[in-house]
């Protein structure tokens, strides 16, 4: 039997639920931060409505679909983020209003309150560094492995907290370890003279860490998951977490555009992620 | 406003007027309002639970579902060009049986009927799905989605199979470029209502953006894209406000000629747009991918239509 489909007037409680996750952000600044642009958006919602590390908001910059913005830093008033040069937001003046939905998604899940994390390993492509920036001081000891094509792409060490240990990986070996980050063992076991491949160091760091957070090309996740599994044997859930960047037009799991395949079926990045357990990407 | 209230009726058990979407069907499909989401844009009923008040809607049309599970398309699935979107998801779904296990309770709780959008496979498969759905509380009707290349015979047989094997009203969603061909045929051959139309198919080049866009959207992946020289193309469903004039053109030619209610779908972006569709003879409207950008749009349109419709009926 069908229910009685009676038209109801929405109560004020229902309306407040509907509006609770829409916020009007005020642009405080948009300035070049080579090679990208940095923005700061002040939100009109409660502090709990500020996106945490790995969470996102969907911002309306006039395009047919909203754009996911991830925080690179946040405080009680709003959050900073990074966009590409030429992005519509770079043409806005301070004080401009931006309609945002969120925060949305599942962010990075570090140690529970009262159990501070001691050793955190961050792994990122240089382009994805801002996604992990909120975690630079999330543990007593943090190591950041950053991969770039060449030395010129790497940001200055002065831009990181002094306590952060940097491990550089370059594909051409111009500084730090010789890349790539994953697949090096399969590619060749012998590095050119004077260069050292990163795989041994990476395994040491994974063995050392209490938690691993990754923001890289999703195509590398199966190989990274395999390394984590090999080093840690039976890691606890969310020991290693990976942020997946794909278009997320709706942000609520309605459109199926953002589905990604994992070892236990497809998941919707926008609601089940965008931070997923790295071991979900283990090859079958 | 001549045809505006054609399908509004007073149900003896309801204090409010209802819209009868299936007047020829033995049970009918009375919905409390003319606004509903389009298939493929709203999930299976609970995705927008925090954003949309379902009691303002006429019905909820689900994402497409097939008897067998389907995986998502590989590679890039969305491209923006001007004010339009091209989307190709491959209609991923867990298969009808598993879906029903997951959403049955949600559908029972909804204050409006659920119209399940079935990917019309073979007539036999459609019949099986229709029979299964007839037993599910909360389901008020079936919307059949056809491939653009479906033959006239297969379309008729599929509608007949759904109508015969199940006892739910059958709405046929007509492919955009097959309206002249299929709409009158299916209206005569058993469809209780028609959705005009499914999103048109479109192709856009996708390798024109800068490198960061290319990287973020995984342009190198194979699957949904065709490579021609150095350019790649995404084929998929076209969404956007630009569709609205095309929809009005179709409605103006067909809505009043067809013997069954018509549901208008394509680029509707405001209560005024919806009103224009109803004025041209549509019984209801579906809001498509614009809801992704503005989740409150569907409620705004529903509220905007509420008052004029009530006054028209009374």
Coordinates of C-alpha atoms in Angstrom, one line a residue:
Chain A
X1 CA 0.0 0.0 0.0
X2 CA 1.2 3.4 -0.8
X3 CA 1.4 5.9 2.0
X4 CA -1.0 8.9 2.0
X5 CA 0.9 11.5 0.1
X6 CA -0.3 14.5 1.9
X7 CA 1.3 17.8 1.1
X8 CA 2.9 19.2 4.3
X9 CA 4.1 22.6 5.1
X10 CA 7.7 22.4 6.1
X11 CA 8.3 23.1 9.7
X12 CA 10.8 25.7 10.8
X13 CA 13.0 22.9 12.0
X14 CA 13.0 21.3 8.5
X15 CA 13.8 24.6 6.9
X16 CA 16.7 25.1 9.2
X17 CA 18.0 21.7 8.4
X18 CA 17.8 22.5 4.7
X19 CA 19.7 25.7 5.1
X20 CA 22.2 24.5 7.8
X21 CA 25.0 23.6 5.3
X22 CA 24.7 26.5 3.0
X23 CA 27.0 29.4 3.9
X24 CA 28.0 32.7 2.4
X25 CA 31.7 33.1 2.4
X26 CA 33.5 36.4 2.2
X27 CA 36.7 36.6 0.3
X28 CA 39.3 38.2 2.5
X29 CA 42.1 37.9 -0.1
X30 CA 43.1 36.4 -3.4
X31 CA 46.8 36.7 -4.1
X32 CA 49.5 35.0 -6.1
X33 CA 51.2 32.3 -4.2
X34 CA 53.4 30.8 -7.0
X35 CA 52.9 28.5 -8.7
X36 CA 49.2 28.9 -7.7
X37 CA 47.0 31.5 -6.0
X38 CA 46.0 31.6 -2.4
X39 CA 42.5 32.5 -1.2
X40 CA 41.0 33.0 2.2
X41 CA 37.3 32.6 2.7
X42 CA 35.6 33.7 5.9
X43 CA 32.5 31.8 6.6
X44 CA 29.3 33.0 8.3
X45 CA 28.6 29.7 10.0
X46 CA 29.6 28.3 13.3
X47 CA 33.2 27.1 13.8
X48 CA 31.9 23.6 13.4
X49 CA 31.0 24.6 9.8
X50 CA 34.7 25.2 8.9
X51 CA 36.0 22.3 6.7
X52 CA 38.5 20.1 8.4
X53 CA 41.6 18.5 6.8
X54 CA 40.4 16.5 3.8
X55 CA 36.8 17.8 3.9
X56 CA 35.6 20.2 1.3
X57 CA 33.0 22.8 0.4
X58 CA 31.3 23.2 -3.0
X59 CA 31.7 26.8 -4.1
X60 CA 29.8 28.7 -6.7
X61 CA 32.0 30.7 -8.9
X62 CA 29.5 31.0 -11.7
X63 CA 30.2 27.8 -13.5
X64 CA 27.4 25.3 -14.2
X65 CA 28.8 23.0 -11.5
X66 CA 30.2 24.0 -8.1
X67 CA 33.8 23.5 -7.5
X68 CA 35.2 21.6 -4.5
X69 CA 37.6 23.6 -2.4
X70 CA 39.8 21.9 0.2
X71 CA 41.3 23.8 3.1
X72 CA 45.1 24.3 3.1
X73 CA 44.7 26.1 6.5
X74 CA 41.8 27.0 8.7
X75 CA 40.9 29.0 11.9
X76 CA 37.7 29.9 13.7
X77 CA 36.6 32.3 11.0
X78 CA 37.2 30.5 7.8
X79 CA 39.8 28.7 5.7
X80 CA 42.6 29.3 3.2
X81 CA 42.7 27.3 0.0
X82 CA 44.7 27.2 -3.2
X83 CA 43.5 27.5 -6.8
X84 CA 45.1 27.5 -10.2
X85 CA 46.2 30.8 -11.9
X86 CA 43.4 32.1 -14.1
X87 CA 40.7 30.6 -11.8
X88 CA 37.5 32.8 -11.6
X89 CA 38.2 33.4 -7.9
X90 CA 41.4 35.2 -8.8
X91 CA 39.4 37.9 -10.4
X92 CA 37.3 38.6 -7.3
X93 CA 38.0 41.5 -5.1
X94 CA 38.3 41.3 -1.3
X95 CA 34.8 41.4 0.3
X96 CA 33.2 39.5 -2.6
X97 CA 30.6 37.0 -1.5
X98 CA 30.8 33.3 -2.5
X99 CA 28.0 30.9 -2.0
X100 CA 29.3 27.6 -0.6
X101 CA 27.7 24.3 0.4
X102 CA 29.3 22.3 3.1
X103 CA 31.5 21.2 4.8
X104 CA 31.0 17.9 3.0
X105 CA 32.6 14.5 2.9
X106 CA 34.8 12.5 5.2
X107 CA 38.2 14.1 5.9
X108 CA 41.3 12.7 7.4
X109 CA 40.7 10.7 10.6
X110 CA 43.7 11.0 12.9
X111 CA 44.0 9.9 16.5
X112 CA 40.9 10.4 18.7
X113 CA 40.8 13.3 21.1
X114 CA 42.9 12.7 24.1
X115 CA 45.3 10.4 22.2
X116 CA 47.7 12.7 20.4
X117 CA 49.5 11.2 17.5
X118 CA 53.2 10.9 17.9
X119 CA 54.4 9.9 14.4
X120 CA 52.7 11.0 11.2
X121 CA 53.8 10.3 7.7
X122 CA 52.5 12.5 4.9
X123 CA 53.0 11.6 1.2
X124 CA 52.1 14.0 -1.6
X125 CA 52.7 15.0 -5.1
X126 CA 53.9 18.6 -5.2
X127 CA 50.7 19.8 -6.8
X128 CA 48.7 18.2 -4.0
X129 CA 50.7 19.6 -1.1
X130 CA 48.0 22.2 -0.1
X131 CA 45.7 19.3 0.6
X132 CA 48.0 18.0 3.4
X133 CA 49.1 21.4 4.6
X134 CA 46.6 21.3 7.6
X135 CA 48.3 18.2 8.8
X136 CA 51.9 19.6 8.9
X137 CA 51.7 20.0 12.7
X138 CA 49.1 17.3 13.5
X139 CA 51.6 15.1 15.4
X140 CA 54.6 15.5 17.6
X141 CA 56.8 14.2 14.7
X142 CA 55.8 14.6 11.1
X143 CA 57.6 13.5 8.0
X144 CA 56.5 14.8 4.6
X145 CA 57.6 12.9 1.5
X146 CA 57.0 15.1 -1.5
X147 CA 57.4 14.0 -5.1
X148 CA 58.1 16.4 -8.0
X149 CA 59.3 16.0 -11.5
X150 CA 62.4 18.2 -10.9
X151 CA 63.9 20.3 -8.2
X152 CA 62.6 23.6 -9.5
X153 CA 59.0 22.5 -8.7
X154 CA 59.7 21.9 -5.0
X155 CA 58.7 24.7 -2.6
X156 CA 61.3 26.3 -0.4
X157 CA 61.9 24.5 2.9
X158 CA 61.3 27.9 4.6
X159 CA 57.6 27.5 3.7
X160 CA 57.2 24.5 6.0
X161 CA 57.1 24.4 9.8
X162 CA 60.7 24.0 11.2
X163 CA 59.8 20.7 13.0
X164 CA 58.6 19.1 9.8
X165 CA 61.1 16.6 8.3
X166 CA 61.1 16.9 4.5
X167 CA 62.0 14.0 2.2
X168 CA 62.3 15.1 -1.4
X169 CA 61.7 12.7 -4.3
X170 CA 62.4 13.9 -7.9
X171 CA 61.8 12.0 -11.1
X172 CA 65.0 13.3 -12.6
X173 CA 67.1 12.9 -9.5
X174 CA 68.0 16.6 -9.3
X175 CA 67.6 16.6 -5.6
X176 CA 66.7 14.1 -2.8
X177 CA 65.8 10.6 -3.7
X178 CA 65.3 9.3 -7.2
X179 CA 61.7 8.7 -8.1
X180 CA 59.2 7.6 -8.9
X181 CA 57.7 7.1 -5.5
X182 CA 56.1 3.8 -6.4
X183 CA 57.0 1.5 -9.1
X184 CA 60.8 2.1 -8.7
X185 CA 61.4 -1.4 -7.6
X186 CA 59.7 -2.8 -10.6
X187 CA 61.3 -0.3 -13.0
X188 CA 64.9 -0.9 -12.0
X189 CA 66.7 -2.0 -8.9
X190 CA 69.9 -0.2 -9.7
X191 CA 69.9 3.6 -9.4
X192 CA 72.4 5.7 -11.4
X193 CA 75.7 6.4 -9.7
X194 CA 75.3 9.0 -6.9
X195 CA 71.6 8.6 -6.7
X196 CA 69.5 6.6 -4.2
X197 CA 66.0 5.3 -4.9
X198 CA 63.3 6.1 -2.4
X199 CA 61.7 2.7 -1.9
X200 CA 63.9 1.6 1.0
X201 CA 63.4 4.9 2.8
X202 CA 59.7 4.8 2.1
X203 CA 59.4 1.4 3.7
X204 CA 61.3 2.6 6.8
X205 CA 59.0 5.6 7.2
X206 CA 55.9 3.5 6.8
X207 CA 57.2 1.1 9.5
X208 CA 58.0 4.1 11.7
X209 CA 54.6 6.0 11.3
X210 CA 51.5 5.6 13.5
X211 CA 49.4 7.0 10.6
X212 CA 50.0 7.7 6.9
X213 CA 48.1 10.3 4.9
X214 CA 48.5 10.5 1.2
X215 CA 47.5 13.0 -1.5
X216 CA 48.7 11.7 -4.8
X217 CA 47.6 10.5 -8.2
X218 CA 44.9 7.8 -7.5
X219 CA 46.6 5.6 -10.0
X220 CA 49.5 5.2 -7.6
X221 CA 47.3 4.1 -4.7
X222 CA 47.2 0.4 -5.5
X223 CA 51.0 0.3 -5.5
X224 CA 51.2 2.3 -2.3
X225 CA 48.6 0.1 -0.7
X226 CA 50.7 -2.9 -1.6
X227 CA 53.8 -1.4 0.0
X228 CA 51.9 -0.5 3.2
X229 CA 50.5 -4.0 3.4
X230 CA 53.9 -5.6 2.9
X231 CA 55.5 -3.4 5.6
X232 CA 52.8 -3.4 8.2
X233 CA 51.2 -6.8 7.5
X234 CA 47.9 -6.2 9.4
X235 CA 47.5 -2.4 9.8
X236 CA 44.5 -1.2 11.7
X237 CA 41.7 0.5 9.7
X238 CA 42.6 4.0 8.6
X239 CA 46.3 3.5 9.4
X240 CA 46.9 4.7 5.8
X241 CA 44.5 7.2 4.3
X242 CA 44.4 8.5 0.8
X243 CA 42.6 11.6 -0.6
X244 CA 41.0 11.1 -3.9
X245 CA 40.6 14.2 -6.2
X246 CA 37.9 13.8 -8.8
X247 CA 35.0 16.1 -10.0
X248 CA 32.2 16.0 -7.4
X249 CA 29.3 17.9 -9.0
X250 CA 26.6 17.2 -6.4
X251 CA 28.5 16.5 -3.2
X252 CA 25.7 14.3 -1.8
X253 CA 26.1 11.0 -3.7
X254 CA 23.3 11.7 -6.2
X255 CA 25.0 12.0 -9.6
X256 CA 27.5 9.0 -9.6
X257 CA 30.1 11.1 -11.4
X258 CA 32.7 10.6 -8.7
X259 CA 32.5 6.9 -8.2
X260 CA 35.9 5.2 -7.8
X261 CA 36.6 1.5 -7.8
X262 CA 38.0 -0.1 -4.6
X263 CA 38.8 -3.6 -3.6
X264 CA 35.3 -4.0 -2.1
X265 CA 33.3 -2.3 -4.8
X266 CA 32.6 1.2 -6.1
X267 CA 32.3 4.0 -3.6
X268 CA 31.1 7.6 -4.1
X269 CA 34.1 9.9 -3.4
X270 CA 31.9 12.8 -2.4
X271 CA 30.2 11.1 0.5
X272 CA 32.3 8.0 1.3
X273 CA 35.4 10.0 0.8
X274 CA 37.2 12.0 -0.4
X275 CA 39.5 10.5 2.1
X276 CA 39.4 6.7 1.9
X277 CA 41.4 3.9 3.5
X278 CA 44.4 3.4 1.3
X279 CA 44.1 -0.4 1.8
X280 CA 40.7 -0.2 0.0
X281 CA 42.8 0.2 -3.2
X282 CA 44.8 -3.0 -2.7
X283 CA 44.8 -4.9 -6.0
X284 CA 42.5 -7.9 -6.0
Chain B
X1 CA -3.7 28.7 -18.9
X2 CA -6.3 26.6 -20.7
X3 CA -4.7 23.2 -20.1
X4 CA -3.0 24.2 -16.9
X5 CA -5.3 22.2 -14.6
X6 CA -6.3 19.4 -16.8
X7 CA -4.7 16.7 -14.6
X8 CA -5.5 18.3 -11.2
X9 CA -8.1 16.3 -9.5
X10 CA -9.7 16.2 -6.0
X11 CA -9.2 12.8 -4.4
X12 CA -12.0 12.0 -2.0
X13 CA -9.5 10.9 0.7
X14 CA -7.3 14.0 0.4
X15 CA -8.0 17.6 1.4
X16 CA -5.6 18.9 -1.2
X17 CA -5.9 18.6 -5.0
X18 CA -3.8 15.9 -6.6
X19 CA -2.3 15.6 -10.1
X20 CA -3.3 12.3 -11.8
X21 CA -0.4 11.2 -13.9
X22 CA -1.9 8.0 -15.0
X23 CA -5.6 8.6 -15.7
X24 CA -5.9 5.5 -17.9
X25 CA -4.3 3.1 -15.3
X26 CA -6.5 1.1 -13.0
X27 CA -4.9 2.4 -9.8
X28 CA -3.6 5.7 -11.2
X29 CA -0.7 7.7 -10.0
X30 CA -1.9 10.7 -8.0
X31 CA 0.9 13.0 -6.9
X32 CA 0.5 16.0 -4.6
X33 CA 2.5 18.5 -6.7
X34 CA 3.8 19.0 -10.2
X35 CA 7.6 19.1 -9.4
X36 CA 9.9 16.1 -9.2
X37 CA 13.6 15.4 -9.8
X38 CA 14.7 13.9 -13.1
X39 CA 16.2 10.5 -13.2
X40 CA 19.9 10.4 -12.7
X41 CA 20.1 13.6 -10.7
X42 CA 18.7 12.9 -7.3
X43 CA 20.0 9.5 -6.2
X44 CA 17.6 7.0 -4.7
X45 CA 15.6 9.2 -2.4
X46 CA 17.8 10.0 0.5
X47 CA 20.9 11.8 -1.1
X48 CA 19.3 15.2 -0.7
X49 CA 17.7 14.5 2.7
X50 CA 19.5 17.4 4.3
X51 CA 18.8 19.8 1.5
X52 CA 15.4 19.2 0.0
X53 CA 12.0 18.9 1.7
X54 CA 10.4 15.9 -0.1
X55 CA 7.0 16.8 1.1
X56 CA 7.0 19.8 -1.3
X57 CA 7.6 17.5 -4.3
X58 CA 5.1 15.5 -6.4
X59 CA 7.2 12.4 -6.5
X60 CA 10.8 11.2 -6.4
X61 CA 12.2 9.8 -9.6
X62 CA 15.2 7.5 -8.8
X63 CA 18.5 7.2 -10.6
X64 CA 18.3 4.6 -13.3
X65 CA 18.4 1.0 -12.1
X66 CA 18.8 -2.2 -14.0
X67 CA 18.1 -5.8 -13.1
X68 CA 21.8 -6.6 -13.1
X69 CA 24.5 -4.5 -11.3
X70 CA 26.3 -2.0 -13.5
X71 CA 29.7 -0.4 -12.9
X72 CA 30.6 3.2 -13.5
X73 CA 32.1 4.2 -16.8
X74 CA 35.9 4.4 -17.0
X75 CA 37.8 7.7 -17.5
X76 CA 36.4 11.2 -17.5
X77 CA 32.7 11.4 -16.7
X78 CA 31.9 15.1 -16.9
X79 CA 32.9 18.0 -19.0
X80 CA 31.7 21.6 -18.8
X81 CA 31.3 23.7 -21.9
X82 CA 29.9 27.1 -21.5
X83 CA 26.7 26.8 -19.6
X84 CA 26.2 23.2 -20.4
X85 CA 27.4 19.9 -18.9
X86 CA 28.1 16.6 -20.7
X87 CA 27.9 13.7 -18.3
X88 CA 28.6 10.0 -18.9
X89 CA 28.4 7.8 -15.8
X90 CA 27.5 4.5 -17.3
X91 CA 24.5 4.4 -15.0
X92 CA 26.2 2.5 -12.2
X93 CA 23.8 0.8 -9.9
X94 CA 23.8 -2.2 -7.6
X95 CA 21.1 -4.1 -9.5
X96 CA 17.4 -3.9 -8.6
X97 CA 17.3 -6.6 -5.9
X98 CA 20.2 -5.3 -3.9
X99 CA 18.9 -1.7 -4.3
X100 CA 15.6 -2.7 -2.9
X101 CA 17.2 -4.2 0.1
X102 CA 19.1 -1.0 0.7
X103 CA 16.4 1.6 0.1
X104 CA 13.1 -0.2 0.9
X105 CA 12.8 1.4 4.3
X106 CA 13.7 4.9 2.9
X107 CA 11.0 4.6 0.3
X108 CA 8.4 3.5 2.8
X109 CA 9.1 6.6 4.9
X110 CA 8.9 9.1 2.0
X111 CA 5.8 11.3 2.0
X112 CA 5.5 11.2 -1.8
X113 CA 5.5 8.3 -4.3
X114 CA 8.7 6.9 -5.7
X115 CA 8.9 6.5 -9.5
X116 CA 11.6 4.0 -10.2
X117 CA 13.5 4.7 -13.4
X118 CA 14.3 1.4 -15.1
X119 CA 16.9 1.0 -17.7
X120 CA 14.9 -0.7 -20.3
X121 CA 16.7 -3.8 -21.3
X122 CA 15.0 -6.7 -23.0
X123 CA 11.2 -6.9 -22.6
X124 CA 11.7 -10.1 -20.5
X125 CA 14.0 -8.3 -18.1
X126 CA 11.7 -5.3 -17.9
X127 CA 8.8 -7.6 -17.1
X128 CA 10.8 -9.2 -14.3
X129 CA 11.7 -5.8 -12.8
X130 CA 8.1 -4.5 -13.1
X131 CA 6.8 -7.6 -11.3
X132 CA 9.3 -7.1 -8.5
X133 CA 8.6 -3.4 -8.1
X134 CA 4.8 -4.1 -7.8
X135 CA 5.4 -5.6 -4.4
X136 CA 7.3 -2.7 -3.0
X137 CA 5.6 -0.2 -0.7
X138 CA 6.1 3.4 -1.6
X139 CA 6.7 2.8 -5.3
X140 CA 4.0 4.6 -7.3
X141 CA 5.2 4.0 -10.8
X142 CA 7.9 3.0 -13.3
X143 CA 9.7 5.3 -15.7
X144 CA 11.3 3.4 -18.6
X145 CA 14.4 4.9 -20.0
X146 CA 15.2 3.9 -23.6
X147 CA 18.5 3.9 -25.6
X148 CA 18.3 6.5 -28.3
X149 CA 18.7 3.7 -30.8
X150 CA 15.8 1.6 -29.5
X151 CA 13.6 0.2 -32.3
X152 CA 9.9 1.0 -32.4
X153 CA 9.0 -2.6 -31.9
X154 CA 11.3 -3.1 -28.9
X155 CA 10.0 0.1 -27.3
X156 CA 6.4 -1.1 -27.7
X157 CA 7.2 -4.5 -26.4
X158 CA 9.1 -3.2 -23.4
X159 CA 6.2 -0.9 -22.4
X160 CA 3.8 -3.7 -22.8
X161 CA 5.9 -6.1 -20.8
X162 CA 6.2 -3.6 -17.9
X163 CA 2.5 -2.9 -18.0
X164 CA 1.4 -6.5 -18.2
X165 CA 3.7 -8.1 -15.6
X166 CA 3.4 -5.3 -13.0
X167 CA 0.5 -3.4 -11.8
X168 CA 2.2 0.0 -11.6
X169 CA 1.7 2.8 -14.0
X170 CA 4.3 3.0 -16.7
X171 CA 5.9 6.3 -17.8
X172 CA 8.0 6.2 -20.9
X173 CA 10.9 8.6 -21.0
X174 CA 11.3 9.5 -24.7
X175 CA 14.8 10.0 -26.1
X176 CA 15.4 13.6 -27.2
X177 CA 15.6 13.0 -30.9
X178 CA 12.9 10.3 -31.1
X179 CA 9.9 12.3 -29.9
X180 CA 8.2 12.5 -33.3
X181 CA 8.8 8.8 -33.7
X182 CA 8.1 7.3 -30.3
X183 CA 5.9 9.6 -28.3
X184 CA 2.6 9.1 -30.3
X185 CA 3.4 5.4 -30.7
X186 CA 4.0 4.7 -27.0
X187 CA 1.1 6.9 -26.0
X188 CA -1.2 4.7 -28.1
X189 CA 0.5 1.4 -27.2
X190 CA 0.2 1.4 -23.4
X191 CA 2.3 4.0 -21.7
X192 CA 0.3 5.8 -19.0
X193 CA 2.4 9.0 -19.3
X194 CA 5.4 10.3 -21.2
X195 CA 8.5 12.1 -20.0
X196 CA 9.6 14.6 -22.7
X197 CA 12.5 14.2 -22.9
X198 CA 15.6 12.3 -21.9
X199 CA 18.7 14.5 -22.1
X200 CA 20.0 14.8 -25.6
X201 CA 23.3 13.0 -26.4
X202 CA 26.3 15.3 -27.0
X203 CA 30.0 15.1 -27.7
X204 CA 32.5 17.6 -26.5
X205 CA 36.3 17.7 -26.9
X206 CA 38.0 17.3 -23.5
X207 CA 41.7 17.8 -24.2
X208 CA 41.5 21.5 -24.6
X209 CA 41.9 22.6 -21.0
X210 CA 45.2 23.4 -19.3
X211 CA 47.4 20.7 -17.9
X212 CA 46.0 21.0 -14.3
X213 CA 42.5 20.5 -15.6
X214 CA 43.6 17.6 -17.6
X215 CA 45.3 16.0 -14.6
X216 CA 42.4 16.6 -12.2
X217 CA 40.0 15.1 -14.6
X218 CA 42.1 12.2 -15.5
X219 CA 42.1 12.8 -19.2
X220 CA 44.6 10.0 -19.9
X221 CA 42.3 7.3 -18.8
X222 CA 40.7 5.2 -21.4
X223 CA 37.1 4.2 -21.6
X224 CA 34.5 6.8 -22.2
X225 CA 36.6 8.9 -24.5
X226 CA 37.4 8.5 -28.1
X227 CA 40.8 9.6 -29.4
X228 CA 41.0 11.2 -32.7
X229 CA 44.4 12.6 -33.5
X230 CA 45.5 14.6 -30.4
X231 CA 41.9 15.5 -29.4
X232 CA 39.7 13.4 -27.1
X233 CA 36.0 13.5 -26.9
X234 CA 33.4 12.8 -24.2
X235 CA 30.1 11.4 -25.3
X236 CA 27.2 11.7 -22.8
X237 CA 24.0 13.4 -21.7
X238 CA 23.7 17.1 -22.2
X239 CA 22.4 19.2 -19.4
X240 CA 21.9 22.9 -19.0
X241 CA 19.6 25.9 -19.3
X242 CA 20.2 25.9 -23.0
X243 CA 17.9 22.9 -23.3
X244 CA 14.8 24.8 -22.1
X245 CA 13.9 26.5 -25.4
X246 CA 14.2 23.1 -27.1
X247 CA 11.9 21.6 -24.5
X248 CA 9.3 24.3 -25.0
X249 CA 9.5 23.6 -28.8
X250 CA 8.8 20.0 -28.2
X251 CA 6.0 20.7 -25.7
X252 CA 4.4 23.2 -28.0
X253 CA 4.2 20.6 -30.8
X254 CA 3.3 17.6 -28.8
X255 CA 1.9 18.1 -25.3
X256 CA -1.7 18.8 -26.3
X257 CA -1.7 16.2 -29.1
X258 CA -0.8 13.3 -26.9
X259 CA -3.6 11.3 -25.2
X260 CA -1.6 10.8 -22.0
X261 CA -0.1 13.2 -19.5
X262 CA 3.3 14.6 -20.3
X263 CA 6.1 15.3 -17.9
X264 CA 8.4 18.1 -19.0
X265 CA 12.1 17.7 -18.5
X266 CA 15.1 19.7 -19.7
X267 CA 16.8 22.8 -18.5
X268 CA 14.0 24.0 -16.2
X269 CA 15.6 26.5 -13.9
X270 CA 12.9 28.5 -12.2
X271 CA 9.2 28.5 -11.2
X272 CA 8.6 30.6 -14.3
X273 CA 10.1 28.0 -16.5
X274 CA 8.0 25.3 -14.9
X275 CA 4.9 27.4 -15.3
X276 CA 5.6 27.8 -19.0
X277 CA 5.8 24.0 -19.3
X278 CA 2.5 23.6 -17.4
X279 CA 0.9 26.2 -19.5
X280 CA 1.9 24.4 -22.7
X281 CA 0.1 21.3 -21.4
X282 CA 2.6 19.4 -19.3
X283 CA 1.1 17.8 -16.2
X284 CA 4.3 17.9 -14.2
X285 CA 7.9 18.9 -14.5
X286 CA 11.2 17.3 -13.7
X287 CA 14.2 19.3 -12.5
X288 CA 17.4 17.9 -13.9
X289 CA 21.1 18.4 -13.2
X290 CA 20.6 22.1 -12.2
X291 CA 19.8 20.7 -8.8
X292 CA 23.5 19.8 -8.4
X293 CA 24.4 23.4 -8.5
X294 CA 21.5 24.6 -6.5
X295 CA 19.9 22.0 -4.2
X296 CA 17.1 24.3 -3.1
X297 CA 16.0 24.9 -6.7
X298 CA 13.5 22.0 -6.6
X299 CA 11.8 23.3 -3.5
X300 CA 11.9 26.9 -4.8
X301 CA 10.2 25.8 -8.0
X302 CA 7.6 23.8 -6.0
X303 CA 6.8 26.7 -3.8
X304 CA 6.6 29.0 -6.8
X305 CA 4.1 26.8 -8.4
X306 CA 2.1 26.0 -5.4
X307 CA -0.1 29.2 -5.1
X308 CA -1.0 29.7 -8.8
X309 CA -1.9 26.0 -9.1
X310 CA -4.1 26.0 -6.1
X311 CA -5.9 29.1 -7.3
X312 CA -6.4 27.6 -10.7
X313 CA -8.0 24.5 -9.3
X314 CA -10.3 26.3 -7.0

